[in-house]
């Protein structure tokens, strides 16, 4: 039984999901459409034409899913709130049935002894706001703050900590630059105002939450960037990619400034999106913890075409997950130490808000996932041993779920879901994680 991690007292063990990936019930009880409903209806954009219309039917089956969490012995559960379930048009009229669902969910979690950790935005923007420009429109940041106020008015008495945004890098790049995710825009670097407006929305919401005595986190998908060689050209390409993937989303929040984006050809004011005072609004509220979603490092070489200032290349010597992502656990330690070296005293405590892998096996045996999780926890423990303040670990994901453009093909769950019958079957990794949590508790005498 694994009991070897030396982690701080109070370290929280959790699992994570997101609304569009598990809830289903997309047209029920007054929910309005989100960009993902619209995008999934476009032919050819999602593998095998899958959609999140039913997903894990968690909207109806949440008591069973909470029983699974209780069986794991989780301290915390990270889920996201569907903006268009509570505000069907993104702003204006509130849907009481939508708020009531999250009320029931939070109460049931607390009843099970599990602390809810909600994310306010995990990519499912109300379609009505997208119709006005989505995150390219500055006004969306203000609508996000209103939505944050509404949801925390209702749940803030029972939910102490909140994540504002999930992975604004991925949402901006896949959703607005490349068009492989909703809303399917292909603006390349002209997409970056969407990044700024998400960060502005974060800052505005963070102030409101702090005024209410709530803790605020932001979950970034960060990757250690390694140049393919020590040639000056590969190193310059790696720096350009690091600015885009990592620093663009972390520097404004922790340091109050954007990194130099000139290698990407992006002007300092991000095509006029950055107004006077915006960086203060983003930076001043501060973060109570940085949420870190970690999957893999990225190797970068000098560009081979004029389209981009970098090429992303494989890491052939590493094993790969079913998704084709390289498995390099010690890159997590390197990333954590790099964050400390880069941000120093400006770095808040860290919570790992996602980490996990998809495996090829459809059903219960999932040894590759156990190996992946164990090696990444070793890497995390190593960073703790070197002085990093890490407060918790939420694995992605509790359940197999709708994996965006991959549909139901990439299975990340500790629990297998048969999408035809909705039967849940805990995998070997479920038992492994349960035993790990129990052993850690015993080790810490709680
Ligand atoms: O499923 C996603 C999640 O929505 C965001 N982070 C990465 C996961 C795996 O791709």
Short mmCIF file of C-alpha atoms and ligand atoms in Angstrom, two decimals:
data_model
loop_
_atom_site.label_atom_id
_atom_site.label_comp_id
_atom_site.label_asym_id
_atom_site.label_seq_id
_atom_site.Cartn_x
_atom_site.Cartn_y
_atom_site.Cartn_z
CA UNK A 1 0.00 0.00 0.00
CA UNK A 2 1.49 3.37 -0.90
CA UNK A 3 2.16 5.44 2.19
CA UNK A 4 5.42 7.05 1.29
CA UNK A 5 4.49 10.65 0.63
CA UNK A 6 5.71 13.17 3.12
CA UNK A 7 3.20 15.96 2.65
CA UNK A 8 2.12 18.87 4.84
CA UNK A 9 -0.60 18.39 7.45
CA UNK A 10 -3.94 19.38 5.96
CA UNK A 11 -2.92 18.39 2.42
CA UNK A 12 -6.19 17.85 0.53
CA UNK A 13 -6.91 14.89 -1.71
CA UNK A 14 -9.47 15.40 -4.44
CA UNK A 15 -10.80 14.62 -7.88
CA UNK A 16 -11.94 16.97 -10.62
CA UNK A 17 -14.61 17.16 -13.34
CA UNK A 18 -16.30 19.90 -15.40
CA UNK A 19 -19.94 20.68 -16.15
CA UNK A 20 -20.17 20.12 -19.91
CA UNK A 21 -18.03 17.00 -19.65
CA UNK A 22 -20.30 15.18 -17.16
CA UNK A 23 -23.66 16.85 -16.50
CA UNK A 24 -25.72 16.15 -19.64
CA UNK A 25 -29.30 17.46 -19.30
CA UNK A 26 -28.42 20.26 -21.69
CA UNK A 27 -32.01 21.20 -22.46
CA UNK A 28 -33.49 20.51 -19.06
CA UNK A 29 -34.90 22.75 -16.33
CA UNK A 30 -34.31 25.98 -18.22
CA UNK A 31 -30.60 25.64 -19.10
CA UNK A 32 -29.63 27.88 -22.03
CA UNK A 33 -27.28 26.75 -24.81
CA UNK A 34 -23.54 27.18 -24.42
CA UNK A 35 -20.89 27.47 -27.11
CA UNK A 36 -20.21 23.75 -26.72
CA UNK A 37 -23.80 22.80 -27.61
CA UNK A 38 -23.49 24.91 -30.75
CA UNK A 39 -20.00 23.67 -31.64
CA UNK A 40 -20.90 19.97 -31.20
CA UNK A 41 -23.74 20.43 -33.71
CA UNK A 42 -21.22 21.42 -36.42
CA UNK A 43 -20.51 18.40 -38.62
CA UNK A 44 -17.01 16.98 -38.41
CA UNK A 45 -15.62 18.92 -35.47
CA UNK A 46 -15.98 16.25 -32.77
CA UNK A 47 -14.69 12.71 -33.25
CA UNK A 48 -17.56 10.43 -34.30
CA UNK A 49 -20.04 13.29 -33.93
CA UNK A 50 -20.22 12.82 -30.15
CA UNK A 51 -21.77 15.58 -28.00
CA UNK A 52 -22.07 16.36 -24.29
CA UNK A 53 -25.88 16.24 -24.46
CA UNK A 54 -26.05 13.27 -22.08
CA UNK A 55 -22.40 12.75 -21.04
CA UNK A 56 -22.37 10.99 -17.63
CA UNK A 57 -25.92 12.16 -16.84
CA UNK A 58 -24.43 13.54 -13.63
CA UNK A 59 -27.24 16.11 -13.44
CA UNK A 60 -29.52 13.22 -12.41
CA UNK A 61 -26.96 10.77 -11.04
CA UNK A 62 -24.95 13.09 -8.78
CA UNK A 63 -25.95 11.19 -5.59
CA UNK A 64 -24.39 8.01 -7.01
CA UNK A 65 -21.29 9.95 -8.03
CA UNK A 66 -20.96 11.50 -4.59
CA UNK A 67 -21.20 8.01 -3.09
CA UNK A 68 -18.24 7.06 -5.31
CA UNK A 69 -16.31 10.10 -4.03
CA UNK A 70 -17.13 9.16 -0.46
CA UNK A 71 -15.86 5.65 -1.18
CA UNK A 72 -12.56 7.19 -2.24
CA UNK A 73 -12.36 9.20 0.97
CA UNK A 74 -11.90 12.48 -0.90
CA UNK A 75 -11.34 15.69 1.06
CA UNK A 76 -12.46 17.83 -1.86
CA UNK A 77 -14.30 17.69 -5.17
CA UNK A 78 -13.58 20.13 -7.97
CA UNK A 79 -16.50 20.62 -10.37
CA UNK A 80 -17.58 23.50 -12.57
CA UNK A 81 -20.75 25.55 -12.65
CA UNK A 82 -22.49 25.78 -16.01
CA UNK A 83 -22.96 29.53 -16.58
CA UNK A 84 -25.87 28.97 -18.98
CA UNK A 85 -27.63 26.71 -16.49
CA UNK A 86 -27.89 29.54 -13.97
CA UNK A 87 -28.08 32.45 -16.45
CA UNK A 88 -29.51 30.98 -19.68
CA UNK A 89 -28.67 34.10 -21.70
CA UNK A 90 -25.40 34.72 -19.85
CA UNK A 91 -26.80 37.84 -18.15
CA UNK A 92 -30.16 39.11 -17.00
CA UNK A 93 -32.84 36.57 -16.09
CA UNK A 94 -31.72 34.00 -13.52
CA UNK A 95 -32.80 30.35 -13.84
CA UNK A 96 -33.82 29.31 -10.30
CA UNK A 97 -33.76 25.61 -11.24
CA UNK A 98 -30.13 25.94 -12.32
CA UNK A 99 -29.06 27.50 -9.03
CA UNK A 100 -31.11 24.89 -7.18
CA UNK A 101 -29.10 22.09 -8.83
CA UNK A 102 -25.81 23.48 -7.51
CA UNK A 103 -27.44 24.00 -4.11
CA UNK A 104 -28.37 20.33 -4.00
CA UNK A 105 -24.93 19.28 -5.22
CA UNK A 106 -23.11 21.39 -2.60
CA UNK A 107 -25.37 20.21 0.22
CA UNK A 108 -24.94 16.58 -0.78
CA UNK A 109 -21.15 16.99 -0.90
CA UNK A 110 -21.06 18.59 2.52
CA UNK A 111 -23.31 15.86 3.87
CA UNK A 112 -20.72 13.35 2.59
CA UNK A 113 -17.91 15.27 4.31
CA UNK A 114 -16.43 16.51 1.00
CA UNK A 115 -15.49 20.18 0.49
CA UNK A 116 -16.82 21.56 -2.80
CA UNK A 117 -14.28 23.43 -4.96
CA UNK A 118 -16.25 24.99 -7.83
CA UNK A 119 -14.78 26.46 -11.00
CA UNK A 120 -16.87 29.30 -12.39
CA UNK A 121 -15.75 29.01 -16.02
CA UNK A 122 -14.63 25.76 -17.63
CA UNK A 123 -15.09 26.79 -21.30
CA UNK A 124 -18.90 26.60 -21.65
CA UNK A 125 -19.70 30.25 -22.35
CA UNK A 126 -23.42 30.95 -22.81
CA UNK A 127 -24.08 31.08 -26.56
CA UNK A 128 -25.94 34.38 -26.13
CA UNK A 129 -22.68 36.01 -25.00
CA UNK A 130 -20.74 34.41 -27.86
CA UNK A 131 -23.30 35.98 -30.20
CA UNK A 132 -22.02 39.36 -28.91
CA UNK A 133 -18.37 38.43 -29.50
CA UNK A 134 -17.75 36.07 -26.59
CA UNK A 135 -14.42 36.61 -24.86
CA UNK A 136 -13.31 38.88 -27.71
CA UNK A 137 -15.79 41.39 -26.31
CA UNK A 138 -14.57 43.28 -23.23
CA UNK A 139 -18.10 43.34 -21.87
CA UNK A 140 -17.96 39.56 -21.30
CA UNK A 141 -15.45 40.19 -18.46
CA UNK A 142 -18.07 42.33 -16.68
CA UNK A 143 -20.81 39.77 -17.32
CA UNK A 144 -18.48 37.13 -15.80
CA UNK A 145 -18.09 39.25 -12.66
CA UNK A 146 -21.91 39.59 -12.38
CA UNK A 147 -22.27 35.83 -12.78
CA UNK A 148 -19.59 35.21 -10.12
CA UNK A 149 -21.48 37.53 -7.75
CA UNK A 150 -24.75 35.70 -8.39
CA UNK A 151 -23.35 32.22 -7.82
CA UNK A 152 -21.35 33.15 -4.72
CA UNK A 153 -24.39 34.97 -3.30
CA UNK A 154 -26.14 31.64 -3.38
CA UNK A 155 -23.37 29.21 -2.42
CA UNK A 156 -20.72 31.35 -0.70
CA UNK A 157 -22.17 30.58 2.75
CA UNK A 158 -21.12 26.91 2.30
CA UNK A 159 -18.25 27.03 -0.20
CA UNK A 160 -15.06 28.68 1.09
CA UNK A 161 -12.80 28.59 -2.00
CA UNK A 162 -13.45 29.18 -5.70
CA UNK A 163 -11.61 28.79 -8.98
CA UNK A 164 -12.45 31.58 -11.41
CA UNK A 165 -11.17 30.23 -14.75
CA UNK A 166 -9.97 26.89 -16.01
CA UNK A 167 -6.99 26.92 -18.39
CA UNK A 168 -7.49 30.23 -20.18
CA UNK A 169 -4.52 29.25 -22.41
CA UNK A 170 -6.34 26.20 -23.78
CA UNK A 171 -9.63 28.05 -24.17
CA UNK A 172 -7.97 30.93 -26.02
CA UNK A 173 -5.73 28.86 -28.27
CA UNK A 174 -8.01 25.92 -29.10
CA UNK A 175 -11.25 27.92 -29.00
CA UNK A 176 -10.30 31.25 -30.59
CA UNK A 177 -6.94 30.79 -32.33
CA UNK A 178 -7.08 27.30 -33.88
CA UNK A 179 -10.80 26.55 -33.82
CA UNK A 180 -10.53 22.94 -32.64
CA UNK A 181 -12.67 23.73 -29.56
CA UNK A 182 -15.76 25.88 -29.14
CA UNK A 183 -16.45 28.54 -30.23
CA UNK A 184 -14.37 27.38 -33.22
CA UNK A 185 -12.75 30.65 -34.23
CA UNK A 186 -9.49 30.62 -36.20
CA UNK A 187 -7.92 33.96 -35.40
CA UNK A 188 -4.37 32.84 -34.62
CA UNK A 189 -2.63 35.58 -32.56
CA UNK A 190 -5.57 37.95 -33.10
CA UNK A 191 -7.30 35.65 -30.59
CA UNK A 192 -5.25 37.03 -27.70
CA UNK A 193 -7.75 39.73 -26.68
CA UNK A 194 -9.88 36.75 -25.56
CA UNK A 195 -7.05 35.86 -23.14
CA UNK A 196 -6.90 39.40 -21.77
CA UNK A 197 -10.67 39.60 -21.30
CA UNK A 198 -10.70 36.27 -19.42
CA UNK A 199 -7.97 37.57 -17.12
CA UNK A 200 -9.86 40.84 -16.65
CA UNK A 201 -12.98 38.82 -15.79
CA UNK A 202 -10.87 36.85 -13.30
CA UNK A 203 -9.64 40.06 -11.65
CA UNK A 204 -13.10 41.63 -11.42
CA UNK A 205 -14.58 38.42 -10.01
CA UNK A 206 -11.65 37.90 -7.61
CA UNK A 207 -12.29 41.32 -6.01
CA UNK A 208 -15.94 40.50 -5.46
CA UNK A 209 -15.12 37.10 -3.96
CA UNK A 210 -12.47 38.55 -1.67
CA UNK A 211 -14.90 41.23 -0.47
CA UNK A 212 -17.11 38.32 0.57
CA UNK A 213 -14.30 36.62 2.49
CA UNK A 214 -13.93 33.83 -0.08
CA UNK A 215 -10.65 32.35 -1.28
CA UNK A 216 -9.76 32.68 -4.95
CA UNK A 217 -7.76 30.42 -7.23
CA UNK A 218 -7.07 30.41 -10.96
CA UNK A 219 -6.28 27.10 -12.68
CA UNK A 220 -3.63 27.36 -15.36
CA UNK A 221 -2.43 24.53 -17.55
CA UNK A 222 1.32 25.10 -17.29
CA UNK A 223 4.04 23.20 -19.09
CA UNK A 224 7.80 23.29 -18.65
CA UNK A 225 9.16 24.29 -22.04
CA UNK A 226 12.43 22.72 -23.16
CA UNK A 227 14.37 23.75 -26.27
CA UNK A 228 15.01 20.85 -28.67
CA UNK A 229 18.74 21.69 -28.58
CA UNK A 230 20.99 24.40 -27.14
CA UNK A 231 21.11 26.22 -30.47
CA UNK A 232 20.21 29.90 -30.17
CA UNK A 233 17.32 29.41 -32.62
CA UNK A 234 15.74 26.58 -30.61
CA UNK A 235 16.19 28.53 -27.38
CA UNK A 236 14.54 31.64 -28.83
CA UNK A 237 11.64 29.49 -30.06
CA UNK A 238 11.28 27.93 -26.59
CA UNK A 239 11.20 31.37 -24.98
CA UNK A 240 8.52 32.56 -27.39
CA UNK A 241 6.40 29.50 -26.64
CA UNK A 242 6.91 29.84 -22.88
CA UNK A 243 5.65 33.44 -23.08
CA UNK A 244 2.53 32.32 -24.93
CA UNK A 245 1.65 29.17 -22.99
CA UNK A 246 2.76 30.01 -19.47
CA UNK A 247 3.75 33.59 -18.77
CA UNK A 248 0.88 35.26 -20.63
CA UNK A 249 -1.50 33.70 -18.10
CA UNK A 250 0.58 33.85 -14.94
CA UNK A 251 2.67 37.06 -15.10
CA UNK A 252 -0.32 39.47 -15.16
CA UNK A 253 -1.92 37.80 -12.14
CA UNK A 254 1.25 37.38 -10.06
CA UNK A 255 3.38 40.31 -11.28
CA UNK A 256 0.89 42.79 -12.77
CA UNK A 257 2.46 42.84 -16.23
CA UNK A 258 2.42 40.91 -19.47
CA UNK A 259 5.56 39.16 -20.72
CA UNK A 260 7.27 40.47 -23.84
CA UNK A 261 5.18 39.10 -26.71
CA UNK A 262 7.19 40.75 -29.49
CA UNK A 263 8.59 37.40 -30.72
CA UNK A 264 5.00 36.45 -31.50
CA UNK A 265 4.46 39.76 -33.30
CA UNK A 266 1.82 40.72 -30.71
CA UNK A 267 1.78 44.40 -29.62
CA UNK A 268 2.14 45.28 -25.90
CA UNK A 269 -1.49 46.37 -25.64
CA UNK A 270 -2.63 43.06 -27.22
CA UNK A 271 -4.28 44.70 -30.24
CA UNK A 272 -5.79 47.49 -28.12
CA UNK A 273 -7.47 45.12 -25.62
CA UNK A 274 -5.37 46.23 -22.62
CA UNK A 275 -6.75 49.49 -21.21
CA UNK A 276 -5.14 51.70 -18.59
CA UNK A 277 -5.72 50.19 -15.15
CA UNK A 278 -6.56 46.68 -16.41
CA UNK A 279 -3.37 45.12 -15.10
CA UNK A 280 -4.09 46.52 -11.63
CA UNK A 281 -7.56 45.01 -11.77
CA UNK A 282 -6.03 41.65 -12.69
CA UNK A 283 -3.13 41.75 -10.23
CA UNK A 284 -4.33 43.60 -7.13
CA UNK A 285 -6.89 41.08 -5.86
CA UNK A 286 -4.09 38.48 -5.60
CA UNK A 287 -4.52 34.74 -5.50
CA UNK A 288 -4.95 32.62 -2.38
CA UNK A 289 -3.56 29.70 -4.34
CA UNK A 290 -2.42 29.05 -7.88
CA UNK A 291 -4.23 26.10 -9.41
CA UNK A 292 -1.84 24.04 -11.49
CA UNK A 293 -3.10 21.60 -14.10
CA UNK A 294 -0.18 19.46 -15.18
CA UNK A 295 -0.05 16.80 -17.86
CA UNK A 296 3.26 16.95 -19.75
CA UNK A 297 6.25 19.09 -20.71
CA UNK A 298 6.63 20.61 -24.19
CA UNK A 299 9.66 20.41 -26.44
CA UNK A 300 10.09 23.32 -28.82
CA UNK A 301 12.30 23.83 -31.86
CA UNK A 302 12.98 26.72 -34.22
CA UNK A 303 10.18 27.21 -36.76
CA UNK A 304 10.22 25.35 -40.06
CA UNK A 305 7.45 27.49 -41.59
CA UNK A 306 6.87 31.27 -41.47
CA UNK A 307 3.42 30.82 -39.81
CA UNK A 308 4.59 30.57 -36.20
CA UNK A 309 7.79 31.51 -34.35
CA UNK A 310 8.15 27.95 -32.98
CA UNK A 311 7.59 24.29 -33.82
CA UNK A 312 6.25 21.87 -31.21
CA UNK A 313 8.11 18.56 -31.47
CA UNK A 314 7.64 15.17 -29.84
CA UNK A 315 9.66 13.83 -26.90
CA UNK A 316 10.34 10.44 -28.51
CA UNK A 317 12.35 8.97 -25.64
CA UNK A 318 9.37 9.26 -23.23
CA UNK A 319 6.49 6.79 -22.97
CA UNK A 320 3.21 8.26 -24.20
CA UNK A 321 -0.37 8.12 -22.89
CA UNK A 322 -3.28 6.84 -24.99
CA UNK A 323 -3.77 10.47 -26.06
CA UNK A 324 -0.17 10.55 -27.32
CA UNK A 325 1.04 12.87 -24.57
CA UNK A 326 4.61 12.26 -23.32
CA UNK A 327 4.90 10.99 -19.75
CA UNK A 328 7.75 12.82 -17.97
CA UNK A 329 6.89 12.94 -14.26
CA UNK A 330 10.03 14.75 -13.11
CA UNK A 331 9.00 17.62 -15.39
CA UNK A 332 6.41 18.39 -12.70
CA UNK A 333 9.16 18.85 -10.10
CA UNK A 334 11.10 21.02 -12.54
CA UNK A 335 8.04 23.12 -13.28
CA UNK A 336 7.30 23.68 -9.59
CA UNK A 337 10.90 24.70 -8.85
CA UNK A 338 10.91 26.94 -11.91
CA UNK A 339 7.75 28.68 -10.68
CA UNK A 340 9.44 29.35 -7.35
CA UNK A 341 12.58 30.66 -9.04
CA UNK A 342 10.59 32.84 -11.47
CA UNK A 343 8.03 34.35 -9.10
CA UNK A 344 9.79 34.18 -5.71
CA UNK A 345 7.69 35.81 -2.99
CA UNK A 346 4.94 36.59 -5.54
CA UNK A 347 4.17 32.87 -5.84
CA UNK A 348 1.18 31.90 -3.67
CA UNK A 349 0.67 28.36 -2.36
CA UNK A 350 -0.07 25.86 -5.11
CA UNK A 351 -2.84 23.31 -5.46
CA UNK A 352 -2.61 20.74 -8.24
CA UNK A 353 -6.13 21.11 -9.65
CA UNK A 354 -5.69 18.51 -12.43
CA UNK A 355 -3.31 15.66 -13.20
CA UNK A 356 -4.08 12.34 -14.81
CA UNK A 357 -4.01 10.42 -18.06
CA UNK A 358 -6.22 8.62 -20.52
CA UNK A 359 -5.56 4.93 -20.97
CA UNK A 360 -6.38 2.60 -23.81
CA UNK A 361 -8.16 0.03 -21.71
CA UNK A 362 -11.89 0.55 -21.75
CA UNK A 363 -12.58 -1.22 -18.50
CA UNK A 364 -11.30 -1.96 -15.06
CA UNK A 365 -7.55 -2.74 -15.28
CA UNK A 366 -5.72 0.56 -15.72
CA UNK A 367 -2.19 -0.02 -14.47
CA UNK A 368 -0.76 2.70 -16.77
CA UNK A 369 -2.89 5.27 -14.93
CA UNK A 370 -1.74 4.00 -11.53
CA UNK A 371 1.87 4.25 -12.71
CA UNK A 372 1.27 7.77 -14.08
CA UNK A 373 -0.38 9.01 -10.87
CA UNK A 374 2.20 7.39 -8.59
CA UNK A 375 5.12 8.85 -10.53
CA UNK A 376 3.57 12.34 -10.55
CA UNK A 377 2.88 12.16 -6.83
CA UNK A 378 6.52 11.20 -6.32
CA UNK A 379 7.45 14.30 -8.33
CA UNK A 380 5.11 16.45 -6.27
CA UNK A 381 6.52 15.08 -3.00
CA UNK A 382 10.01 15.85 -4.27
CA UNK A 383 9.04 19.50 -4.82
CA UNK A 384 7.52 19.62 -1.32
CA UNK A 385 10.78 18.23 0.05
CA UNK A 386 12.56 21.09 -1.72
CA UNK A 387 10.36 23.63 0.06
CA UNK A 388 7.39 24.22 -2.25
CA UNK A 389 4.11 25.05 -0.51
CA UNK A 390 1.65 22.63 -2.14
CA UNK A 391 -1.72 22.31 -0.50
CA UNK A 392 -3.61 19.64 -2.43
CA UNK A 393 -3.92 17.29 -5.38
CA UNK A 394 -7.09 16.82 -7.49
CA UNK A 395 -6.79 14.06 -10.02
CA UNK A 396 -8.38 14.37 -13.46
CA UNK A 397 -10.82 12.74 -13.49
CA UNK A 398 -13.36 11.07 -11.24
CA UNK A 399 -15.31 9.63 -14.20
CA UNK A 400 -14.72 8.88 -17.86
CA UNK A 401 -16.33 11.85 -19.57
CA UNK A 402 -16.77 13.93 -22.72
CA UNK A 403 -13.19 14.77 -23.73
CA UNK A 404 -14.00 17.76 -25.96
CA UNK A 405 -12.93 17.28 -29.61
CA UNK A 406 -12.09 13.63 -28.83
CA UNK A 407 -15.67 12.89 -27.78
CA UNK A 408 -15.84 9.84 -25.51
CA UNK A 409 -12.65 8.32 -26.90
CA UNK A 410 -10.14 9.43 -24.27
CA UNK A 411 -11.03 7.90 -20.93
CA UNK A 412 -9.51 9.70 -17.94
CA UNK A 413 -11.70 8.27 -15.15
CA UNK A 414 -10.86 6.45 -11.95
CA UNK A 415 -14.36 5.16 -12.63
CA UNK A 416 -15.29 3.60 -15.98
CA UNK A 417 -18.58 4.81 -17.42
CA UNK A 418 -20.56 2.73 -19.90
CA UNK A 419 -22.13 5.55 -21.89
CA UNK A 420 -24.89 3.28 -23.25
CA UNK A 421 -26.16 2.24 -19.82
CA UNK A 422 -24.56 4.88 -17.53
CA UNK A 423 -23.21 2.03 -15.37
CA UNK A 424 -20.24 3.14 -13.28
CA UNK A 425 -17.46 0.61 -12.59
CA UNK A 426 -14.56 1.65 -10.36
CA UNK A 427 -11.23 0.81 -11.96
CA UNK A 428 -8.07 -0.52 -10.32
CA UNK A 429 -6.88 3.11 -10.02
CA UNK A 430 -9.96 3.89 -7.90
CA UNK A 431 -8.94 1.27 -5.33
CA UNK A 432 -5.32 2.42 -5.53
CA UNK A 433 -6.24 6.09 -4.92
CA UNK A 434 -8.63 5.15 -2.09
CA UNK A 435 -5.89 3.14 -0.36
CA UNK A 436 -3.35 5.90 -0.92
CA UNK A 437 -5.62 8.51 0.67
CA UNK A 438 -6.34 6.20 3.63
CA UNK A 439 -2.64 5.45 4.10
CA UNK A 440 -1.74 9.15 3.96
CA UNK A 441 -4.42 9.96 6.53
CA UNK A 442 -3.13 7.23 8.82
CA UNK A 443 0.42 8.51 8.39
CA UNK A 444 -0.70 12.00 9.40
CA UNK A 445 -2.84 10.69 12.27
CA UNK A 446 -6.13 12.06 10.94
O1 LIG B 1 -10.54 17.13 -20.01
C1 LIG B 1 -9.61 18.17 -19.90
C2 LIG B 1 -10.11 19.23 -18.95
O2 LIG B 1 -11.35 19.72 -19.34
C3 LIG B 1 -9.12 20.38 -18.91
N1 LIG B 1 -7.79 19.92 -18.67
C4 LIG B 1 -7.29 18.81 -19.43
C5 LIG B 1 -8.28 17.65 -19.40
C6 LIG B 1 -7.74 16.48 -20.25
O3 LIG B 1 -7.58 16.87 -21.57
#
